[in-house]
Amino acid sequence: MALLQIAEPGQAAAPHQHKLAAGIDLGTTNSLVATVRSAQAETLPDEQGRHLLPSVVHYFADGVDVGYTAREQATRDPLNTIASAKRLIGRAVSDIKSLGKGLPYEFVKTDSRVPRIHTMAGDVSPIEVSAEILKVLARRAEDTLGGELSGVVITVPAYFDDAQRQATKDAARLAGLHVFRLLNEPTAAAVAYGLDRGADGIHAIFDLGGGTFDISILRLNKGVFEVLSTGGDSALGGDDFDQVVAEWIMEQAGIADDADHKVLRQLMLDARKAKEALSDAKSVDLDIAVPGSGRWQGQLNREIFNTLVDPLIRNTISACRRALRDAGVDVEEVQDVVMVGGSTRMPRLREKVGEFFRQPPLVDIDPDRVVALGAAIQADVLAGNKPDNEILLLDVTPLSLGLETMGGLVEKVIPRNTTIPVARAQEFTTFKDGQTAMVVHVVQGEREMAEHCRSLARFELRGIPPMVAGAARIRVTFAVDADGLLDVEAEELSQGVKASVTVKPSYGLSDEEITNMLRASFEHAEEDLEERRLAEARVEGMRVVEALQAALASDGEKLLNPQERRQIETALQELTEAIATSDVDAIDAQAKHVEQVCEFYVERRMNSGIQQAMAGHNINEFE
Ligand code: AMP
């Protein structure tokens, strides 16, 4: 092994040969770096042979410490020891307020949207914390490989939004790394198993770590991976399994719920140890410290353990069912199930997952390393080391992307779960005669009204040549790149004036929020439909009002006597009043009434040879 490693740097020195590249699994609790050497992907250990690097950074007066030594400081110096930066990255201060409650850090009061944490070494953002972790991993790779990395692939959860992806890229840049691309964690796991080289079909990636659960449904189509859907629970993980075991022990040993913090902490550690041991053994002996009365000795066997954890496992299976439904595939269509995350070592979980998917899941690759290994394989390809092995890895948009149109309605341009990269264009028009500017409001979400969706960006397209309402053609293009970043461009087609925006919101959505937004869209479906009907009726009514007012201004004097004009204006007034109410039927009725009242006027306009004035207007506008 060692000899092989010594031979490796030589390859780096030759310019046309192997370019150095690495895959990085930047995890919430632990991170890993891997690379492809001698056609084999492997994770790289530190000098002491440890592959995992705890994702913890300890700041002190004149420097930083990352990894195990930093983690040891967590209890002694919690304010200066930052863990779980991944939960904070790409989030706004307002998001952190709810998230940060359980965190011991001192958040700096700031006007900026990016949160900053006060430490002994100065104020730091989650991006900077992540950059420290990336630096250590990159250095490990460069030291091992004996040369500079040409680029890296960093994995992120499939549900990471634009802001979280952008912030991760910023962290890499800060660490001096070239990012070939970000890669979704489930996709990386599929690549590690070489599923991209197999037959086309559907694959499920089941990822249960310490604190989160993710399920992703991928489709391999002509060598290309598509993420069909993602689901899971950001608050379900191995820790919950520890918790149920700890509760059982407390009951058996007669330990009160309100026991000392230290006692509970020790109990959680004992519970975890027992849980992990039960992955190999049929039963474990327990020897637990009981406050006041010495110790409790007992045994936990697999049968009891299984009954304790089955409800948690059932939750993961329900999420799998939902993800399949979202992806529109039947369970029989799933060809492989890939297991990722330390908690998938539990035999009961494997059994239940196997039962649900009707096949034994893939468990041959270490579930803690599989994501990093896949990232390394992808990095190797992107470095140009395997030009004939092109894998294009496609991900999906977690929520629909669209525009606000008249009446506060949302026009979805890219529906949720669309594979990326993707570009879609849609044409819009002006609402008023002579309108020269248009506000483009980009929103994300499933609801019908813009106010219920998340606002991503707002920009103006100016310089539209003045035309009658409805004549201008404005093409709005939405493009989401491979990393999930959105570009929106609006172009007026006759003159070619353009305006655009890259959506890099300084904070993002958590997967919980995505779930909540989706749930809300289902729950409000009926009332949304009502709202849409109302908004559409109003837009229609307004269009009639605008067009009629324009007509009256141009030839009302000439074609109508005062009484006729009053009659039309009264009808118009009634329609305007109806629009102000929320009564869809009244608006429709008044619009119809206007149409009847104006029939002779429309006819007169047509006949009076002033069709010219009507150019661009449509007779339907009066309907
Ligand atoms: P990860 O976040 O992927 O590193 O997963 C860590 C989680 O995996 C923790 O909750 C561990 O207790 C759990 N874990 C690690 N090894 C085992 C095992 N042999 N059996 C059950 N759970 C395990």
GROMACS .gro file of N, CA, C and O in nm, residues 162 397 399-404 410-415 418-428 440-445 454 456-457 459 475-481 485-491 500-501 503:
model
  208
  162ASP      N    1  -3.068   2.718  -0.333
  162ASP     CA    2  -2.969   2.804  -0.398
  162ASP      C    3  -2.871   2.864  -0.300
  162ASP      O    4  -2.750   2.862  -0.319
  397THR      N    5  -3.517   2.043  -0.894
  397THR     CA    6  -3.555   2.162  -0.818
  397THR      C    7  -3.653   2.116  -0.710
  397THR      O    8  -3.750   2.048  -0.739
  399LEU      N    9  -3.860   2.290  -0.524
  399LEU     CA   10  -3.989   2.360  -0.527
  399LEU      C   11  -4.005   2.427  -0.663
  399LEU      O   12  -3.907   2.454  -0.731
  400SER      N   13  -4.128   2.454  -0.702
  400SER     CA   14  -4.151   2.519  -0.831
  400SER      C   15  -4.096   2.662  -0.830
  400SER      O   16  -4.097   2.729  -0.729
  401LEU      N   17  -4.049   2.704  -0.948
  401LEU     CA   18  -3.999   2.839  -0.964
  401LEU      C   19  -4.090   2.910  -1.064
  401LEU      O   20  -4.128   2.852  -1.165
  402GLY      N   21  -4.126   3.033  -1.033
  402GLY     CA   22  -4.217   3.102  -1.124
  402GLY      C   23  -4.213   3.251  -1.106
  402GLY      O   24  -4.125   3.306  -1.039
  403LEU      N   25  -4.311   3.316  -1.168
  403LEU     CA   26  -4.319   3.462  -1.169
  403LEU      C   27  -4.453   3.506  -1.115
  403LEU      O   28  -4.553   3.436  -1.131
  404GLU      N   29  -4.452   3.625  -1.057
  404GLU     CA   30  -4.580   3.683  -1.018
  404GLU      C   31  -4.638   3.752  -1.141
  404GLU      O   32  -4.569   3.827  -1.210
  410VAL      N   33  -4.941   3.334  -0.949
  410VAL     CA   34  -4.810   3.278  -0.982
  410VAL      C   35  -4.819   3.199  -1.111
  410VAL      O   36  -4.908   3.117  -1.128
  411GLU      N   37  -4.728   3.229  -1.200
  411GLU     CA   38  -4.716   3.149  -1.322
  411GLU      C   39  -4.591   3.063  -1.302
  411GLU      O   40  -4.480   3.116  -1.292
  412LYS      N   41  -4.611   2.932  -1.293
  412LYS     CA   42  -4.495   2.846  -1.270
  412LYS      C   43  -4.420   2.827  -1.400
  412LYS      O   44  -4.479   2.789  -1.501
  413VAL      N   45  -4.292   2.853  -1.398
  413VAL     CA   46  -4.212   2.838  -1.519
  413VAL      C   47  -4.138   2.704  -1.514
  413VAL      O   48  -4.135   2.631  -1.611
  414ILE      N   49  -4.082   2.673  -1.397
  414ILE     CA   50  -4.018   2.542  -1.381
  414ILE      C   51  -4.086   2.470  -1.264
  414ILE      O   52  -4.073   2.512  -1.150
  415PRO      N   53  -4.161   2.364  -1.293
  415PRO     CA   54  -4.230   2.295  -1.183
  415PRO      C   55  -4.132   2.223  -1.091
  415PRO      O   56  -4.018   2.193  -1.132
  418THR      N   57  -3.826   1.919  -1.128
  418THR     CA   58  -3.775   1.919  -1.266
  418THR      C   59  -3.625   1.894  -1.257
  418THR      O   60  -3.557   1.950  -1.171
  419THR      N   61  -3.574   1.808  -1.344
  419THR     CA   62  -3.431   1.780  -1.336
  419THR      C   63  -3.351   1.900  -1.384
  419THR      O   64  -3.394   1.972  -1.474
  420ILE      N   65  -3.236   1.921  -1.321
  420ILE     CA   66  -3.150   2.032  -1.360
  420ILE      C   67  -3.018   1.977  -1.413
  420ILE      O   68  -2.983   1.864  -1.380
  421PRO      N   69  -2.942   2.051  -1.494
  421PRO     CA   70  -2.971   2.186  -1.540
  421PRO      C   71  -3.093   2.193  -1.631
  421PRO      O   72  -3.124   2.098  -1.702
  422VAL      N   73  -3.160   2.307  -1.626
  422VAL     CA   74  -3.279   2.324  -1.709
  422VAL      C   75  -3.294   2.472  -1.746
  422VAL      O   76  -3.254   2.560  -1.669
  423ALA      N   77  -3.345   2.497  -1.864
  423ALA     CA   78  -3.378   2.635  -1.901
  423ALA      C   79  -3.516   2.632  -1.963
  423ALA      O   80  -3.545   2.546  -2.047
  424ARG      N   81  -3.603   2.721  -1.918
  424ARG     CA   82  -3.738   2.727  -1.974
  424ARG      C   83  -3.774   2.873  -1.996
  424ARG      O   84  -3.743   2.958  -1.913
  425ALA      N   85  -3.841   2.899  -2.107
  425ALA     CA   86  -3.879   3.037  -2.135
  425ALA      C   87  -4.030   3.045  -2.147
  425ALA      O   88  -4.096   2.948  -2.186
  426GLN      N   89  -4.084   3.159  -2.114
  426GLN     CA   90  -4.226   3.181  -2.129
  426GLN      C   91  -4.246   3.327  -2.172
  426GLN      O   92  -4.169   3.413  -2.131
  427GLU      N   93  -4.348   3.350  -2.256
  427GLU     CA   94  -4.368   3.489  -2.300
  427GLU      C   95  -4.478   3.556  -2.220
  427GLU      O   96  -4.580   3.496  -2.188
  428PHE      N   97  -4.453   3.681  -2.190
  428PHE     CA   98  -4.551   3.761  -2.117
  428PHE      C   99  -4.577   3.887  -2.197
  428PHE      O  100  -4.505   3.917  -2.292
  440VAL      N  101  -4.033   4.217  -1.271
  440VAL     CA  102  -4.029   4.071  -1.274
  440VAL      C  103  -4.003   4.024  -1.131
  440VAL      O  104  -3.900   4.054  -1.072
  441HIS      N  105  -4.101   3.956  -1.076
  441HIS     CA  106  -4.090   3.908  -0.939
  441HIS      C  107  -4.079   3.756  -0.941
  441HIS      O  108  -4.172   3.687  -0.981
  442VAL      N  109  -3.962   3.707  -0.901
  442VAL     CA  110  -3.935   3.564  -0.908
  442VAL      C  111  -3.972   3.500  -0.774
  442VAL      O  112  -3.928   3.545  -0.669
  443VAL      N  113  -4.054   3.396  -0.780
  443VAL     CA  114  -4.097   3.333  -0.656
  443VAL      C  115  -4.076   3.181  -0.660
  443VAL      O  116  -4.064   3.123  -0.768
  444GLN      N  117  -4.074   3.122  -0.542
  444GLN     CA  118  -4.052   2.978  -0.529
  444GLN      C  119  -4.162   2.921  -0.440
  444GLN      O  120  -4.190   2.978  -0.334
  445GLY      N  121  -4.225   2.814  -0.483
  445GLY     CA  122  -4.328   2.753  -0.398
  445GLY      C  123  -4.440   2.694  -0.481
  445GLY      O  124  -4.442   2.707  -0.603
  454ARG      N  125  -4.239   3.196  -0.163
  454ARG     CA  126  -4.121   3.265  -0.114
  454ARG      C  127  -4.066   3.355  -0.224
  454ARG      O  128  -4.049   3.313  -0.338
  456LEU      N  129  -3.794   3.531  -0.421
  456LEU     CA  130  -3.650   3.507  -0.440
  456LEU      C  131  -3.580   3.631  -0.492
  456LEU      O  132  -3.467   3.660  -0.454
  457ALA      N  133  -3.644   3.704  -0.582
  457ALA     CA  134  -3.579   3.822  -0.640
  457ALA      C  135  -3.683   3.905  -0.712
  457ALA      O  136  -3.791   3.855  -0.747
  459PHE      N  137  -3.679   4.226  -1.009
  459PHE     CA  138  -3.603   4.322  -1.089
  459PHE      C  139  -3.693   4.383  -1.194
  459PHE      O  140  -3.804   4.335  -1.218
  475ARG      N  141  -4.002   3.793  -2.331
  475ARG     CA  142  -3.969   3.653  -2.301
  475ARG      C  143  -3.888   3.647  -2.172
  475ARG      O  144  -3.787   3.715  -2.158
  476VAL      N  145  -3.937   3.566  -2.078
  476VAL     CA  146  -3.864   3.550  -1.953
  476VAL      C  147  -3.807   3.408  -1.950
  476VAL      O  148  -3.880   3.311  -1.968
  477THR      N  149  -3.676   3.401  -1.934
  477THR     CA  150  -3.610   3.270  -1.932
  477THR      C  151  -3.559   3.239  -1.793
  477THR      O  152  -3.491   3.321  -1.732
  478PHE      N  153  -3.592   3.122  -1.746
  478PHE     CA  154  -3.542   3.072  -1.618
  478PHE      C  155  -3.438   2.966  -1.650
  478PHE      O  156  -3.467   2.872  -1.725
  479ALA      N  157  -3.318   2.982  -1.596
  479ALA     CA  158  -3.216   2.879  -1.617
  479ALA      C  159  -3.159   2.838  -1.481
  479ALA      O  160  -3.114   2.923  -1.405
  480VAL      N  161  -3.166   2.710  -1.452
  480VAL     CA  162  -3.106   2.660  -1.327
  480VAL      C  163  -2.985   2.579  -1.366
  480VAL      O  164  -2.995   2.487  -1.447
  481ASP      N  165  -2.867   2.616  -1.313
  481ASP     CA  166  -2.746   2.545  -1.355
  481ASP      C  167  -2.730   2.415  -1.275
  481ASP      O  168  -2.811   2.382  -1.188
  485LEU      N  169  -2.824   2.684  -0.909
  485LEU     CA  170  -2.838   2.830  -0.901
  485LEU      C  171  -2.925   2.880  -1.017
  485LEU      O  172  -2.912   2.835  -1.130
  486LEU      N  173  -3.010   2.974  -0.984
  486LEU     CA  174  -3.110   3.020  -1.080
  486LEU      C  175  -3.072   3.155  -1.142
  486LEU      O  176  -3.033   3.248  -1.073
  487ASP      N  177  -3.084   3.163  -1.275
  487ASP     CA  178  -3.067   3.287  -1.348
  487ASP      C  179  -3.198   3.320  -1.415
  487ASP      O  180  -3.256   3.233  -1.480
  488VAL      N  181  -3.244   3.442  -1.401
  488VAL     CA  182  -3.369   3.479  -1.469
  488VAL      C  183  -3.339   3.597  -1.560
  488VAL      O  184  -3.275   3.694  -1.519
  489GLU      N  185  -3.383   3.587  -1.685
  489GLU     CA  186  -3.359   3.696  -1.779
  489GLU      C  187  -3.491   3.733  -1.846
  489GLU      O  188  -3.569   3.646  -1.884
  490ALA      N  189  -3.514   3.863  -1.858
  490ALA     CA  190  -3.633   3.908  -1.929
  490ALA      C  191  -3.587   3.987  -2.051
  490ALA      O  192  -3.496   4.068  -2.043
  491GLU      N  193  -3.648   3.958  -2.166
  491GLU     CA  194  -3.607   4.026  -2.288
  491GLU      C  195  -3.730   4.072  -2.366
  491GLU      O  196  -3.825   3.995  -2.387
  500SER      N  197  -3.164   4.110  -1.623
  500SER     CA  198  -3.155   3.976  -1.566
  500SER      C  199  -3.112   3.981  -1.421
  500SER      O  200  -3.067   4.084  -1.371
  501VAL      N  201  -3.125   3.870  -1.358
  501VAL     CA  202  -3.083   3.861  -1.218
  501VAL      C  203  -3.037   3.718  -1.192
  501VAL      O  204  -3.091   3.623  -1.249
  503VAL      N  205  -3.012   3.458  -0.900
  503VAL     CA  206  -3.069   3.447  -0.767
  503VAL      C  207  -2.969   3.382  -0.673
  503VAL      O  208  -2.938   3.265  -0.684
   0.00000   0.00000   0.00000
